[in-house]
C-alpha positions as a printed Julia matrix, in Angstrom:
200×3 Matrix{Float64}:
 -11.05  -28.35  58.65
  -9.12  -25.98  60.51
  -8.98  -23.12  58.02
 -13.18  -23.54  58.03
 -12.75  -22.74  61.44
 -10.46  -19.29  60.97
 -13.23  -18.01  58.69
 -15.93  -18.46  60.03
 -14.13  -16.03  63.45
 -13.17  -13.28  60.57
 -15.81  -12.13  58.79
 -15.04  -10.77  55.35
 -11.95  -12.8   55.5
 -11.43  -14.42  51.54
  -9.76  -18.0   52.1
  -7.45  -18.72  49.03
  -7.05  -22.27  49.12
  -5.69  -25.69  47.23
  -8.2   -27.97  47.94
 -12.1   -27.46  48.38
 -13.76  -26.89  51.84
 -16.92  -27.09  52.59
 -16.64  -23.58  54.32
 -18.12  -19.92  52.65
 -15.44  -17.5   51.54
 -13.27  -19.72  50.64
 -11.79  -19.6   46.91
 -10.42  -22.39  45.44
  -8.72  -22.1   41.38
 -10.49  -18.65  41.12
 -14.02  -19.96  42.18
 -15.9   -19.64  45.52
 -18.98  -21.86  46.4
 -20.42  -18.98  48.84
 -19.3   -15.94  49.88
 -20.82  -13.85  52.9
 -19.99  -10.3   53.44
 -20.71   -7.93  55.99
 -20.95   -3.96  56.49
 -19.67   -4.91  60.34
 -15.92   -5.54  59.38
 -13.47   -4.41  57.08
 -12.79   -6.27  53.42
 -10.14   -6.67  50.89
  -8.98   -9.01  48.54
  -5.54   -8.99  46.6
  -7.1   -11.28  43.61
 -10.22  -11.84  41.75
 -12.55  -14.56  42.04
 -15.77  -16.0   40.94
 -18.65  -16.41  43.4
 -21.45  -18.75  42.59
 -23.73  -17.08  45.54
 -22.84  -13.83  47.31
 -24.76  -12.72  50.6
 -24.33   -9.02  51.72
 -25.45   -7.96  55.17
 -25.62   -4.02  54.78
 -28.83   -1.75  56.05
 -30.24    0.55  53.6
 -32.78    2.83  54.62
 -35.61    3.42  51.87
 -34.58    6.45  50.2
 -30.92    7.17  49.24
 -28.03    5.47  50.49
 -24.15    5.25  49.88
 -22.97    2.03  48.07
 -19.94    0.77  47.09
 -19.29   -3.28  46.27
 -16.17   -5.36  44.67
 -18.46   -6.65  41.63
 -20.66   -5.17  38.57
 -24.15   -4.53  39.87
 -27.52   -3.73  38.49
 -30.33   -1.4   39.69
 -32.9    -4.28  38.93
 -30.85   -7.31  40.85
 -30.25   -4.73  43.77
 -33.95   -4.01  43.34
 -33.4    -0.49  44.11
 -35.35    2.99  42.72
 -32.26    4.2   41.44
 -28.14    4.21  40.9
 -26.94    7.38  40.31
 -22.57    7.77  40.09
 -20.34   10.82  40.77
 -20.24   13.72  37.78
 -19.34   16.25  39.25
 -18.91   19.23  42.03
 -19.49   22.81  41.55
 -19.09   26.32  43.58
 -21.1    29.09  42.54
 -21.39   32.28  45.17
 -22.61   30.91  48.32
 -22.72   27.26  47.37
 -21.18   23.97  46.61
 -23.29   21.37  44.8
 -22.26   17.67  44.18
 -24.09   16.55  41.17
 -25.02   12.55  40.26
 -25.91   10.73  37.03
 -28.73    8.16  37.18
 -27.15    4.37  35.76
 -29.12    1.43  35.24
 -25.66   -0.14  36.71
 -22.38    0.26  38.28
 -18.94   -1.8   38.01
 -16.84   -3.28  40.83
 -15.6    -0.87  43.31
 -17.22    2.27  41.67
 -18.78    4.25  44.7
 -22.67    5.11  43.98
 -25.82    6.22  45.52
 -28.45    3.81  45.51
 -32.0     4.51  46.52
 -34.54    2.23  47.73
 -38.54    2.22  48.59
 -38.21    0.11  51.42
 -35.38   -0.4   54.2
 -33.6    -3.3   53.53
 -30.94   -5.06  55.4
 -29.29   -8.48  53.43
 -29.09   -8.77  49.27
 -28.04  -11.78  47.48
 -26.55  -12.03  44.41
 -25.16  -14.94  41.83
 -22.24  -15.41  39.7
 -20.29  -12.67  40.4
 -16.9   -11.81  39.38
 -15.47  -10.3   42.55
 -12.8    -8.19  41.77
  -9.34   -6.91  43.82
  -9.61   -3.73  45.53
  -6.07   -2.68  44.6
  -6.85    0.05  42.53
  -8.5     2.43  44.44
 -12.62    3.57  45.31
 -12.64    6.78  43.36
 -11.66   10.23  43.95
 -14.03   13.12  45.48
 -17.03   10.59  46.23
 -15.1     7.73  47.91
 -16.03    4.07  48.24
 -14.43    2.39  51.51
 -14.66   -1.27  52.72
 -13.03   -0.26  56.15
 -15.68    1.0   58.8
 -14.51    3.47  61.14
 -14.0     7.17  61.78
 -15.32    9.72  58.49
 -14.32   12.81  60.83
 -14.24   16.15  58.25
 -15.75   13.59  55.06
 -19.37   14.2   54.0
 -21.74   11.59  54.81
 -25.33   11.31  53.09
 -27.44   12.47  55.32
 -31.42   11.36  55.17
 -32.67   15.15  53.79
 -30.32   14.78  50.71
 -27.5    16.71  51.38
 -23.85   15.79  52.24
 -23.04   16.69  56.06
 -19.49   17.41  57.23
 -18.44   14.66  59.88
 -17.89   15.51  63.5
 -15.63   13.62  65.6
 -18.05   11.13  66.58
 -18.75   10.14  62.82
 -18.75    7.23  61.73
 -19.15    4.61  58.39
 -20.21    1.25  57.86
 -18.37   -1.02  55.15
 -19.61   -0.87  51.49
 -20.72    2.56  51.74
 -19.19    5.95  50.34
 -18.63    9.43  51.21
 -17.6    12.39  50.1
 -13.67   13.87  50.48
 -13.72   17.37  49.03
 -10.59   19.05  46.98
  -8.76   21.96  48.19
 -10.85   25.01  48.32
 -14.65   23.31  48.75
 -15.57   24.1   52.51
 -19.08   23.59  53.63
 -21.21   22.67  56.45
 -23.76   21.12  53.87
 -23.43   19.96  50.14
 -26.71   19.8   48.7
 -27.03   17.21  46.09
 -28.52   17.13  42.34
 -29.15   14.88  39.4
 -27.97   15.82  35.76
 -31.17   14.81  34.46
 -33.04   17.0   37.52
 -35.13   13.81  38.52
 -33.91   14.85  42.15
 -32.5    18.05  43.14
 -31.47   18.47  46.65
């Protein structure tokens, strides 16, 4: 009973145990009952797992927003507009773009911009193979399950563009952002989509 009790003060906290308790987030022989996340605290998990039910507390505003989760995900379970991943970034005279492709789905820990027609603020999803977060988020658009301090990282801002971080920036968990290579320096990134459905 006592271990029920440590997760439930930790959220995010994966429970690998022996024996079965009737507790969420804890695994037991590679499967967990229920699993709660939140975009509150930071996550990470050294093995993978099943998870019957998964409930993820994260606020999404309608429009686009930053994603980045430890399992495969569709655009149609997320019920979201779109998924678009990282292609690429390019510099031309006086600007840098980032550019997107739209995906109908994304795998574990693959950062990605998702974009919704209404704010949202809890998804559920079932049978999931949650994956270890060894292995890196990606490089250039970043996924990070730690919130804190994105100081000099791009964050999506609500117009469509990437804006540099000030000191008092700040990310949730599950979200992305951008960490430019060497000689990329902007204020503002604006954003496009390799098939031009949305050019910021």
């Amino acid at each position: 009973h006592h271990v029920g009790v440590v997760v439930n003060l930790i959220p995010n906290t994966i429970v690998y145990a022996d024996v079965a308790y009737n507790h969420v987030n804890v695994v037991v022989k590679g499967n967990a009952a229920k699993v709660e996340l939140t975009e509150a605290n930071a996550f990470a998990i050294p093995e993978n797992f099943t998870a019957a039910s998964v409930k993820l507390t994260r606020s999404v505003n309608s429009g686009n927003n930053t994603m980045c989760l430890p399992f495969w995900v569709s655009k149609d379970e997320m019920e979201a507009a779109s998924f678009a991943t990282f292609d690429k970034i390019n510099k031309s005279e006086n600007k840098s773009v980032v550019t997107f492709k739209n995906v109908n789905e994304v795998d574990a820990n693959v950062p990605f911009i998702a974009s919704f027609n209404e704010d949202k603020a809890e998804f559920t999803f079932n049978n999931k193979g949650v994956v270890n977060t060894n292995n890196g988020l990606g490089t250039t658009f970043v996924g990070t399950y730690t919130p804190g301090d994105v100081e000099g990282k791009y964050n999506l801002a609500a117009d469509c563009t990437f804006k540099k971080g000030d000191a008092e920036a700040t990310t949730n968990a599950f979200g992305a952002y951008l960490e430019l290579p060497e000689g990329y320096e902007a204020k503002t990134l604006s954003l496009g989509y390799t098939d031009g459905e949305l050019a910021g």
